[in-house]
Amino acid sequence: MNDLPIIPILATLLGGLAFWLMLPRGTARGRGVGALAMAMALGLAGSQMPRVGDWLDNSVFFILAAVTIVSAVAAVTFRNPVYCAIWFGQMLLGTAGLFLFTGAQFLAVATTVVYAGAILVTFLFVLMLAQPEGKAAYDRVSWEAMLAAATGVVVVAALSMIIGRTFAPEGALYPWLGMPTSQQLAANVLTPAHVARLGGELFGRYLIAIEVAGVLLLVALVGAAVIIGREKR
Amino acid sequence: MPYEVALLNNYLLVGAALFGIGLVGFVSRRNLIVMFLSAEMMLQGVSLSLVAWGRFHNDFGGQLLVLFIIAVAACEAAVALAMITMLFRRSGKLDAAHWQTLREANQPRFHEEPLPEEFGDQPLPWPRLTPAGIQPDVPREKIDYRPKV
């Protein structure tokens, strides 16, 4: 608390500056510098994160995290919306990998199939119907790029400061959070019968919720058809 | 730092970064579809945190909540794409600034600054080839005319 965490603050500020440089502002000047600064910010932030397990776990996690974050930045800052959508797909694959890394096998597959397979393709469909010639003039300017980047800096700084204070070794809030042993994990969340347990929970504890979700999907389907069909009358 | 705590810490940090990036994209981009992609990115950041917390508390609730997030995102995508298609039919572009007449009464209008031309949009430099054979009698503007690169 007494000494400021210099490197995380520096990383967040540098990331915000890089984001402002990389966002479309009507000019291509400074995008290379922005990409370089973003790489530096990500490296700084990664150097401050705690290591996870042995070197193999570490490298898998940090590669997946880097793929996710870099694709997310690219998806937001590219000017051609088709490239944005494709980078977004890669971001989804990165999050699917992270889900798999933490043991959520079904979610990894569901994210890949539903998000990257269905939703993203629908996006690309509309995009290519509406704007087949690539980037338009309004893709080359953004609203208030500097204020937007500053907002992102504030949000990320606040969140990561809270996270860092909660789990810092000397702050030691986490014993009160309760930590599972590996035997408990292997008996419940990391069980080999993952999908069976997940389905059991889904149709046991969350039966009403899944019925509501089904009704919601039906309502959305009907609503989309009504919205689209209104023009024809 | 124990393994589970380090894992949770890192997942929460990555989720926070995804949320922030999506927020910046949603606030600053003007293309309706890119705005929507950014909103989905914020959902992904929250999903990462939920899965990590679910593992930390040794409970399937986090993963199931993410499953519901995916279902709601699919609904959202269907309705939003229908609305975007409608807006596109009315205006002919995917520009959010085109609908600024829907703003509140005493809000100022968004002024679009004229865009400077970028190098990427200039016509490509064509190679100069060594002339061979008899020079045909073609007017200059017909040689330089390229309908579409």
GROMACS .gro file of C-alpha atoms in nm:
model
  382
    1MET     CA    1   0.000   0.000   0.000
    2ASN     CA    2   0.286   0.233   0.084
    3ASP     CA    3   0.490   0.190  -0.232
    4LEU     CA    4   0.310   0.243  -0.559
    5PRO     CA    5   0.313  -0.050  -0.803
    6ILE     CA    6   0.513   0.136  -1.065
    7ILE     CA    7   0.533  -0.128  -1.338
    8PRO     CA    8   0.159  -0.217  -1.354
    9ILE     CA    9   0.066   0.153  -1.358
   10LEU     CA   10   0.321   0.215  -1.633
   11ALA     CA   11   0.190  -0.084  -1.829
   12THR     CA   12  -0.170   0.036  -1.806
   13LEU     CA   13  -0.086   0.392  -1.908
   14LEU     CA   14   0.131   0.270  -2.196
   15GLY     CA   15  -0.148   0.040  -2.307
   16GLY     CA   16  -0.394   0.327  -2.310
   17LEU     CA   17  -0.158   0.547  -2.508
   18ALA     CA   18  -0.100   0.263  -2.754
   19PHE     CA   19  -0.473   0.211  -2.785
   20TRP     CA   20  -0.527   0.576  -2.867
   21LEU     CA   21  -0.253   0.559  -3.130
   22MET     CA   22  -0.397   0.244  -3.283
   23LEU     CA   23  -0.763   0.342  -3.296
   24PRO     CA   24  -0.873   0.476  -3.634
   25ARG     CA   25  -0.846   0.853  -3.612
   26GLY     CA   26  -0.865   0.946  -3.977
   27THR     CA   27  -0.491   0.914  -4.023
   28ALA     CA   28  -0.264   0.614  -4.033
   29ARG     CA   29   0.016   0.801  -3.859
   30GLY     CA   30   0.143   0.643  -3.539
   31ARG     CA   31  -0.021   0.304  -3.575
   32GLY     CA   32   0.312   0.122  -3.593
   33VAL     CA   33   0.435   0.309  -3.286
   34GLY     CA   34   0.107   0.222  -3.117
   35ALA     CA   35   0.147  -0.147  -3.195
   36LEU     CA   36   0.501  -0.140  -3.056
   37ALA     CA   37   0.386   0.037  -2.740
   38MET     CA   38   0.102  -0.211  -2.700
   39ALA     CA   39   0.347  -0.501  -2.726
   40MET     CA   40   0.565  -0.335  -2.462
   41ALA     CA   41   0.265  -0.277  -2.234
   42LEU     CA   42   0.153  -0.639  -2.267
   43GLY     CA   43   0.506  -0.761  -2.195
   44LEU     CA   44   0.530  -0.541  -1.887
   45ALA     CA   45   0.190  -0.657  -1.761
   46GLY     CA   46   0.278  -1.021  -1.827
   47SER     CA   47   0.607  -0.987  -1.642
   48GLN     CA   48   0.414  -0.878  -1.332
   49MET     CA   49   0.163  -1.162  -1.336
   50PRO     CA   50   0.231  -1.458  -1.103
   51ARG     CA   51   0.360  -1.778  -1.260
   52VAL     CA   52   0.127  -2.077  -1.295
   53GLY     CA   53   0.275  -2.417  -1.220
   54ASP     CA   54   0.572  -2.556  -1.412
   55TRP     CA   55   0.721  -2.416  -1.732
   56LEU     CA   56   0.487  -2.606  -1.963
   57ASP     CA   57   0.174  -2.479  -1.785
   58ASN     CA   58   0.326  -2.134  -1.781
   59SER     CA   59   0.403  -2.122  -2.149
   60VAL     CA   60   0.063  -2.261  -2.248
   61PHE     CA   61  -0.122  -2.012  -2.031
   62PHE     CA   62   0.081  -1.709  -2.131
   63ILE     CA   63   0.068  -1.794  -2.502
   64LEU     CA   64  -0.310  -1.836  -2.485
   65ALA     CA   65  -0.350  -1.512  -2.292
   66ALA     CA   66  -0.127  -1.325  -2.537
   67VAL     CA   67  -0.322  -1.460  -2.836
   68THR     CA   68  -0.649  -1.358  -2.672
   69ILE     CA   69  -0.546  -1.005  -2.579
   70VAL     CA   70  -0.361  -0.930  -2.903
   71SER     CA   71  -0.656  -1.052  -3.111
   72ALA     CA   72  -0.894  -0.847  -2.897
   73VAL     CA   73  -0.689  -0.532  -2.955
   74ALA     CA   74  -0.668  -0.604  -3.325
   75ALA     CA   75  -1.043  -0.671  -3.346
   76VAL     CA   76  -1.117  -0.331  -3.199
   77THR     CA   77  -0.855  -0.128  -3.386
   78PHE     CA   78  -0.859  -0.264  -3.741
   79ARG     CA   79  -1.038  -0.041  -3.987
   80ASN     CA   80  -1.178  -0.301  -4.222
   81PRO     CA   81  -1.476  -0.453  -4.035
   82VAL     CA   82  -1.425  -0.792  -4.199
   83TYR     CA   83  -1.077  -0.809  -4.047
   84CYS     CA   84  -1.231  -0.700  -3.715
   85ALA     CA   85  -1.470  -0.994  -3.729
   86ILE     CA   86  -1.195  -1.240  -3.817
   87TRP     CA   87  -0.970  -1.119  -3.536
   88PHE     CA   88  -1.269  -1.145  -3.307
   89GLY     CA   89  -1.298  -1.508  -3.410
   90GLN     CA   90  -0.938  -1.563  -3.315
   91MET     CA   91  -1.006  -1.395  -2.980
   92LEU     CA   92  -1.289  -1.645  -2.929
   93LEU     CA   93  -1.057  -1.934  -3.006
   94GLY     CA   94  -0.810  -1.794  -2.753
   95THR     CA   95  -1.078  -1.777  -2.484
   96ALA     CA   96  -1.184  -2.132  -2.575
   97GLY     CA   97  -0.825  -2.239  -2.514
   98LEU     CA   98  -0.826  -2.060  -2.180
   99PHE     CA   99  -1.149  -2.237  -2.086
  100LEU     CA  100  -0.987  -2.568  -2.176
  101PHE     CA  101  -0.680  -2.478  -1.971
  102THR     CA  102  -0.888  -2.427  -1.660
  103GLY     CA  103  -1.079  -2.751  -1.710
  104ALA     CA  104  -1.405  -2.627  -1.865
  105GLN     CA  105  -1.402  -2.866  -2.160
  106PHE     CA  106  -1.765  -2.836  -2.258
  107LEU     CA  107  -1.752  -2.457  -2.256
  108ALA     CA  108  -1.446  -2.456  -2.479
  109VAL     CA  109  -1.629  -2.664  -2.738
  110ALA     CA  110  -1.950  -2.464  -2.697
  111THR     CA  111  -1.768  -2.135  -2.744
  112THR     CA  112  -1.595  -2.262  -3.056
  113VAL     CA  113  -1.910  -2.408  -3.209
  114VAL     CA  114  -2.173  -2.154  -3.108
  115TYR     CA  115  -1.972  -1.831  -3.104
  116ALA     CA  116  -1.699  -1.880  -3.359
  117GLY     CA  117  -1.905  -2.117  -3.571
  118ALA     CA  118  -2.254  -1.970  -3.576
  119ILE     CA  119  -2.269  -1.617  -3.436
  120LEU     CA  120  -1.952  -1.495  -3.603
  121VAL     CA  121  -2.053  -1.636  -3.940
  122THR     CA  122  -2.387  -1.457  -3.910
  123PHE     CA  123  -2.200  -1.135  -3.839
  124LEU     CA  124  -1.979  -1.188  -4.142
  125PHE     CA  125  -2.288  -1.261  -4.349
  126VAL     CA  126  -2.455  -0.932  -4.260
  127LEU     CA  127  -2.126  -0.747  -4.298
  128MET     CA  128  -2.062  -0.879  -4.644
  129LEU     CA  129  -2.422  -0.816  -4.751
  130ALA     CA  130  -2.416  -0.461  -4.622
  131GLN     CA  131  -2.064  -0.347  -4.694
  132PRO     CA  132  -1.901  -0.562  -4.959
  133GLU     CA  133  -1.641  -0.302  -5.059
  134GLY     CA  134  -1.444  -0.321  -4.734
  135LYS     CA  135  -1.372  -0.023  -4.515
  136ALA     CA  136  -1.593   0.282  -4.541
  137ALA     CA  137  -1.523   0.643  -4.445
  138TYR     CA  138  -1.690   0.600  -4.109
  139ASP     CA  139  -1.458   0.309  -4.028
  140ARG     CA  140  -1.162   0.542  -4.049
  141VAL     CA  141  -1.277   0.783  -3.777
  142SER     CA  142  -1.388   0.697  -3.427
  143TRP     CA  143  -1.575   0.894  -3.167
  144GLU     CA  144  -1.336   1.065  -2.926
  145ALA     CA  145  -1.054   0.811  -2.946
  146MET     CA  146  -0.857   0.975  -2.665
  147LEU     CA  147  -1.146   0.988  -2.418
  148ALA     CA  148  -1.236   0.629  -2.501
  149ALA     CA  149  -0.880   0.510  -2.438
  150ALA     CA  150  -0.872   0.705  -2.111
  151THR     CA  151  -1.196   0.537  -2.004
  152GLY     CA  152  -1.045   0.197  -2.077
  153VAL     CA  153  -0.733   0.286  -1.876
  154VAL     CA  154  -0.943   0.387  -1.576
  155VAL     CA  155  -1.157   0.073  -1.588
  156VAL     CA  156  -0.866  -0.168  -1.635
  157ALA     CA  157  -0.654   0.009  -1.373
  158ALA     CA  158  -0.933  -0.002  -1.114
  159LEU     CA  159  -1.013  -0.368  -1.179
  160SER     CA  160  -0.652  -0.487  -1.181
  161MET     CA  161  -0.570  -0.285  -0.869
  162ILE     CA  162  -0.854  -0.451  -0.682
  163ILE     CA  163  -0.747  -0.794  -0.808
  164GLY     CA  164  -0.385  -0.732  -0.717
  165ARG     CA  165  -0.472  -0.612  -0.367
  166THR     CA  166  -0.697  -0.912  -0.308
  167PHE     CA  167  -0.442  -1.173  -0.405
  168ALA     CA  168  -0.116  -1.007  -0.309
  169PRO     CA  169   0.094  -1.241  -0.091
  170GLU     CA  170   0.135  -0.987   0.186
  171GLY     CA  171  -0.223  -0.859   0.161
  172ALA     CA  172  -0.335  -1.218   0.213
  173LEU     CA  173  -0.706  -1.173   0.171
  174TYR     CA  174  -0.733  -1.505  -0.008
  175PRO     CA  175  -0.724  -1.743   0.290
  176TRP     CA  176  -1.068  -1.609   0.375
  177LEU     CA  177  -1.192  -1.683   0.027
  178GLY     CA  178  -1.135  -2.053   0.080
  179MET     CA  179  -0.912  -2.251  -0.153
  180PRO     CA  180  -0.993  -2.603  -0.274
  181THR     CA  181  -0.738  -2.882  -0.246
  182SER     CA  182  -0.650  -3.078  -0.556
  183GLN     CA  183  -0.839  -3.383  -0.422
  184GLN     CA  184  -1.156  -3.178  -0.384
  185LEU     CA  185  -1.111  -3.037  -0.734
  186ALA     CA  186  -1.054  -3.380  -0.885
  187ALA     CA  187  -1.372  -3.500  -0.715
  188ASN     CA  188  -1.592  -3.219  -0.843
  189VAL     CA  189  -1.495  -2.962  -1.107
  190LEU     CA  190  -1.203  -3.149  -1.262
  191THR     CA  191  -1.371  -3.489  -1.258
  192PRO     CA  192  -1.306  -3.713  -1.561
  193ALA     CA  193  -1.684  -3.741  -1.614
  194HIS     CA  194  -1.699  -3.370  -1.685
  195VAL     CA  195  -1.987  -3.349  -1.929
  196ALA     CA  196  -2.199  -3.593  -1.732
  197ARG     CA  197  -2.161  -3.389  -1.414
  198LEU     CA  198  -2.223  -3.065  -1.602
  199GLY     CA  199  -2.540  -3.203  -1.758
  200GLY     CA  200  -2.654  -3.336  -1.423
  201GLU     CA  201  -2.613  -2.994  -1.265
  202LEU     CA  202  -2.775  -2.822  -1.562
  203PHE     CA  203  -3.087  -3.036  -1.559
  204GLY     CA  204  -3.096  -3.064  -1.182
  205ARG     CA  205  -3.017  -2.741  -0.999
  206TYR     CA  206  -3.075  -2.519  -1.300
  207LEU     CA  207  -3.377  -2.686  -1.460
  208ILE     CA  208  -3.604  -2.382  -1.443
  209ALA     CA  209  -3.327  -2.156  -1.568
  210ILE     CA  210  -3.270  -2.369  -1.873
  211GLU     CA  211  -3.642  -2.373  -1.949
  212VAL     CA  212  -3.641  -1.993  -1.928
  213ALA     CA  213  -3.338  -1.981  -2.157
  214GLY     CA  214  -3.522  -2.196  -2.410
  215VAL     CA  215  -3.823  -1.964  -2.401
  216LEU     CA  216  -3.586  -1.668  -2.440
  217LEU     CA  217  -3.433  -1.823  -2.751
  218LEU     CA  218  -3.779  -1.878  -2.898
  219VAL     CA  219  -3.883  -1.519  -2.820
  220ALA     CA  220  -3.564  -1.386  -2.979
  221LEU     CA  221  -3.628  -1.595  -3.290
  222VAL     CA  222  -3.983  -1.465  -3.325
  223GLY     CA  223  -3.870  -1.111  -3.248
  224ALA     CA  224  -3.598  -1.118  -3.512
  225ALA     CA  225  -3.843  -1.250  -3.771
  226VAL     CA  226  -4.095  -0.976  -3.682
  227ILE     CA  227  -3.834  -0.699  -3.697
  228ILE     CA  228  -3.703  -0.815  -4.033
  229GLY     CA  229  -4.045  -0.881  -4.185
  230ARG     CA  230  -4.204  -0.549  -4.098
  231GLU     CA  231  -4.071  -0.365  -4.403
  232LYS     CA  232  -4.245  -0.586  -4.654
  233ARG     CA  233  -4.605  -0.491  -4.567
  234MET     CA  234   0.140  -1.783  -0.437
  235PRO     CA  235  -0.043  -2.122  -0.453
  236TYR     CA  236  -0.136  -2.260  -0.794
  237GLU     CA  237  -0.512  -2.209  -0.767
  238VAL     CA  238  -0.476  -1.852  -0.643
  239ALA     CA  239  -0.228  -1.764  -0.917
  240LEU     CA  240  -0.458  -1.916  -1.177
  241LEU     CA  241  -0.758  -1.719  -1.050
  242ASN     CA  242  -0.553  -1.400  -1.034
  243ASN     CA  243  -0.431  -1.437  -1.393
  244TYR     CA  244  -0.773  -1.527  -1.529
  245LEU     CA  245  -0.931  -1.228  -1.358
  246LEU     CA  246  -0.662  -1.000  -1.502
  247VAL     CA  247  -0.711  -1.132  -1.855
  248GLY     CA  248  -1.088  -1.099  -1.814
  249ALA     CA  249  -1.051  -0.741  -1.694
  250ALA     CA  250  -0.830  -0.658  -1.992
  251LEU     CA  251  -1.082  -0.810  -2.235
  252PHE     CA  252  -1.362  -0.614  -2.069
  253GLY     CA  253  -1.166  -0.289  -2.095
  254ILE     CA  254  -1.074  -0.346  -2.459
  255GLY     CA  255  -1.433  -0.424  -2.547
  256LEU     CA  256  -1.548  -0.114  -2.361
  257VAL     CA  257  -1.309   0.109  -2.554
  258GLY     CA  258  -1.420  -0.047  -2.881
  259PHE     CA  259  -1.788  -0.006  -2.802
  260VAL     CA  260  -1.746   0.356  -2.704
  261SER     CA  261  -1.522   0.464  -2.987
  262ARG     CA  262  -1.606   0.268  -3.303
  263ARG     CA  263  -1.879   0.390  -3.539
  264ASN     CA  264  -1.954   0.078  -3.738
  265LEU     CA  265  -2.262  -0.086  -3.587
  266ILE     CA  266  -2.130  -0.437  -3.632
  267VAL     CA  267  -1.792  -0.359  -3.478
  268MET     CA  268  -1.972  -0.200  -3.183
  269PHE     CA  269  -2.163  -0.521  -3.142
  270LEU     CA  270  -1.849  -0.733  -3.163
  271SER     CA  271  -1.702  -0.519  -2.885
  272ALA     CA  272  -2.005  -0.581  -2.665
  273GLU     CA  273  -1.961  -0.954  -2.719
  274MET     CA  274  -1.596  -0.914  -2.623
  275MET     CA  275  -1.701  -0.765  -2.289
  276LEU     CA  276  -1.923  -1.070  -2.236
  277GLN     CA  277  -1.624  -1.296  -2.304
  278GLY     CA  278  -1.418  -1.114  -2.041
  279VAL     CA  279  -1.691  -1.170  -1.784
  280SER     CA  280  -1.716  -1.536  -1.890
  281LEU     CA  281  -1.346  -1.590  -1.825
  282SER     CA  282  -1.380  -1.449  -1.474
  283LEU     CA  283  -1.685  -1.664  -1.406
  284VAL     CA  284  -1.512  -1.984  -1.511
  285ALA     CA  285  -1.210  -1.900  -1.298
  286TRP     CA  286  -1.424  -1.827  -0.993
  287GLY     CA  287  -1.620  -2.147  -1.051
  288ARG     CA  288  -1.300  -2.348  -1.038
  289PHE     CA  289  -1.178  -2.162  -0.732
  290HIS     CA  290  -1.496  -2.236  -0.541
  291ASN     CA  291  -1.505  -2.593  -0.677
  292ASP     CA  292  -1.856  -2.545  -0.815
  293PHE     CA  293  -2.016  -2.590  -1.155
  294GLY     CA  294  -2.223  -2.272  -1.115
  295GLY     CA  295  -1.968  -2.052  -1.290
  296GLN     CA  296  -1.950  -2.272  -1.598
  297LEU     CA  297  -2.328  -2.300  -1.615
  298LEU     CA  298  -2.367  -1.926  -1.591
  299VAL     CA  299  -2.131  -1.896  -1.887
  300LEU     CA  300  -2.351  -2.143  -2.073
  301PHE     CA  301  -2.647  -1.912  -2.012
  302ILE     CA  302  -2.436  -1.615  -2.121
  303ILE     CA  303  -2.376  -1.794  -2.452
  304ALA     CA  304  -2.751  -1.854  -2.492
  305VAL     CA  305  -2.834  -1.491  -2.418
  306ALA     CA  306  -2.558  -1.375  -2.653
  307ALA     CA  307  -2.710  -1.584  -2.930
  308CYS     CA  308  -3.052  -1.423  -2.870
  309GLU     CA  309  -2.890  -1.082  -2.859
  310ALA     CA  310  -2.706  -1.146  -3.183
  311ALA     CA  311  -3.026  -1.253  -3.358
  312VAL     CA  312  -3.226  -0.948  -3.251
  313ALA     CA  313  -2.941  -0.702  -3.298
  314LEU     CA  314  -2.855  -0.831  -3.644
  315ALA     CA  315  -3.221  -0.800  -3.742
  316MET     CA  316  -3.222  -0.441  -3.621
  317ILE     CA  317  -2.891  -0.364  -3.794
  318THR     CA  318  -3.030  -0.505  -4.117
  319MET     CA  319  -3.338  -0.284  -4.081
  320LEU     CA  320  -3.125   0.023  -4.014
  321PHE     CA  321  -2.911  -0.064  -4.313
  322ARG     CA  322  -3.219  -0.089  -4.534
  323ARG     CA  323  -3.327   0.259  -4.426
  324SER     CA  324  -2.992   0.438  -4.447
  325GLY     CA  325  -2.772   0.233  -4.679
  326LYS     CA  326  -2.477   0.226  -4.440
  327LEU     CA  327  -2.369   0.076  -4.113
  328ASP     CA  328  -2.282   0.414  -3.961
  329ALA     CA  329  -2.402   0.487  -3.608
  330ALA     CA  330  -2.362   0.861  -3.670
  331HIS     CA  331  -2.636   0.848  -3.932
  332TRP     CA  332  -2.892   0.800  -3.655
  333GLN     CA  333  -2.784   1.095  -3.448
  334THR     CA  334  -3.117   1.268  -3.508
  335LEU     CA  335  -3.244   1.030  -3.240
  336ARG     CA  336  -3.038   1.218  -2.980
  337GLU     CA  337  -3.189   1.420  -2.698
  338ALA     CA  338  -3.326   1.766  -2.764
  339ASN     CA  339  -3.045   1.989  -2.641
  340GLN     CA  340  -2.749   1.770  -2.730
  341PRO     CA  341  -2.502   1.906  -2.985
  342ARG     CA  342  -2.469   1.751  -3.326
  343PHE     CA  343  -2.169   1.533  -3.411
  344HIS     CA  344  -1.956   1.707  -3.670
  345GLU     CA  345  -1.769   1.489  -3.908
  346GLU     CA  346  -1.428   1.619  -3.996
  347PRO     CA  347  -1.317   1.574  -4.355
  348LEU     CA  348  -1.086   1.279  -4.391
  349PRO     CA  349  -0.735   1.316  -4.528
  350GLU     CA  350  -0.655   1.068  -4.799
  351GLU     CA  351  -0.442   0.774  -4.696
  352PHE     CA  352  -0.177   0.604  -4.897
  353GLY     CA  353  -0.375   0.281  -4.895
  354ASP     CA  354  -0.657   0.434  -5.094
  355GLN     CA  355  -0.444   0.594  -5.364
  356PRO     CA  356  -0.424   0.419  -5.701
  357LEU     CA  357  -0.143   0.172  -5.726
  358PRO     CA  358   0.171   0.276  -5.910
  359TRP     CA  359   0.168   0.082  -6.235
  360PRO     CA  360   0.492  -0.065  -6.364
  361ARG     CA  361   0.651   0.093  -6.670
  362LEU     CA  362   0.736  -0.172  -6.926
  363THR     CA  363   0.987  -0.143  -7.204
  364PRO     CA  364   0.796  -0.070  -7.527
  365ALA     CA  365   0.823  -0.341  -7.792
  366GLY     CA  366   0.694  -0.346  -8.150
  367ILE     CA  367   0.516  -0.063  -8.326
  368GLN     CA  368   0.362   0.206  -8.109
  369PRO     CA  369  -0.018   0.178  -8.146
  370ASP     CA  370  -0.219   0.496  -8.186
  371VAL     CA  371  -0.410   0.497  -7.857
  372PRO     CA  372  -0.501   0.822  -7.679
  373ARG     CA  373  -0.326   0.885  -7.349
  374GLU     CA  374  -0.640   0.884  -7.127
  375LYS     CA  375  -0.744   0.550  -7.264
  376ILE     CA  376  -0.409   0.400  -7.160
  377ASP     CA  377  -0.424   0.541  -6.808
  378TYR     CA  378  -0.789   0.452  -6.750
  379ARG     CA  379  -0.834   0.174  -6.497
  380PRO     CA  380  -1.196   0.109  -6.397
  381LYS     CA  381  -1.120  -0.087  -6.080
  382VAL     CA  382  -0.805  -0.222  -5.935
   0.00000   0.00000   0.00000
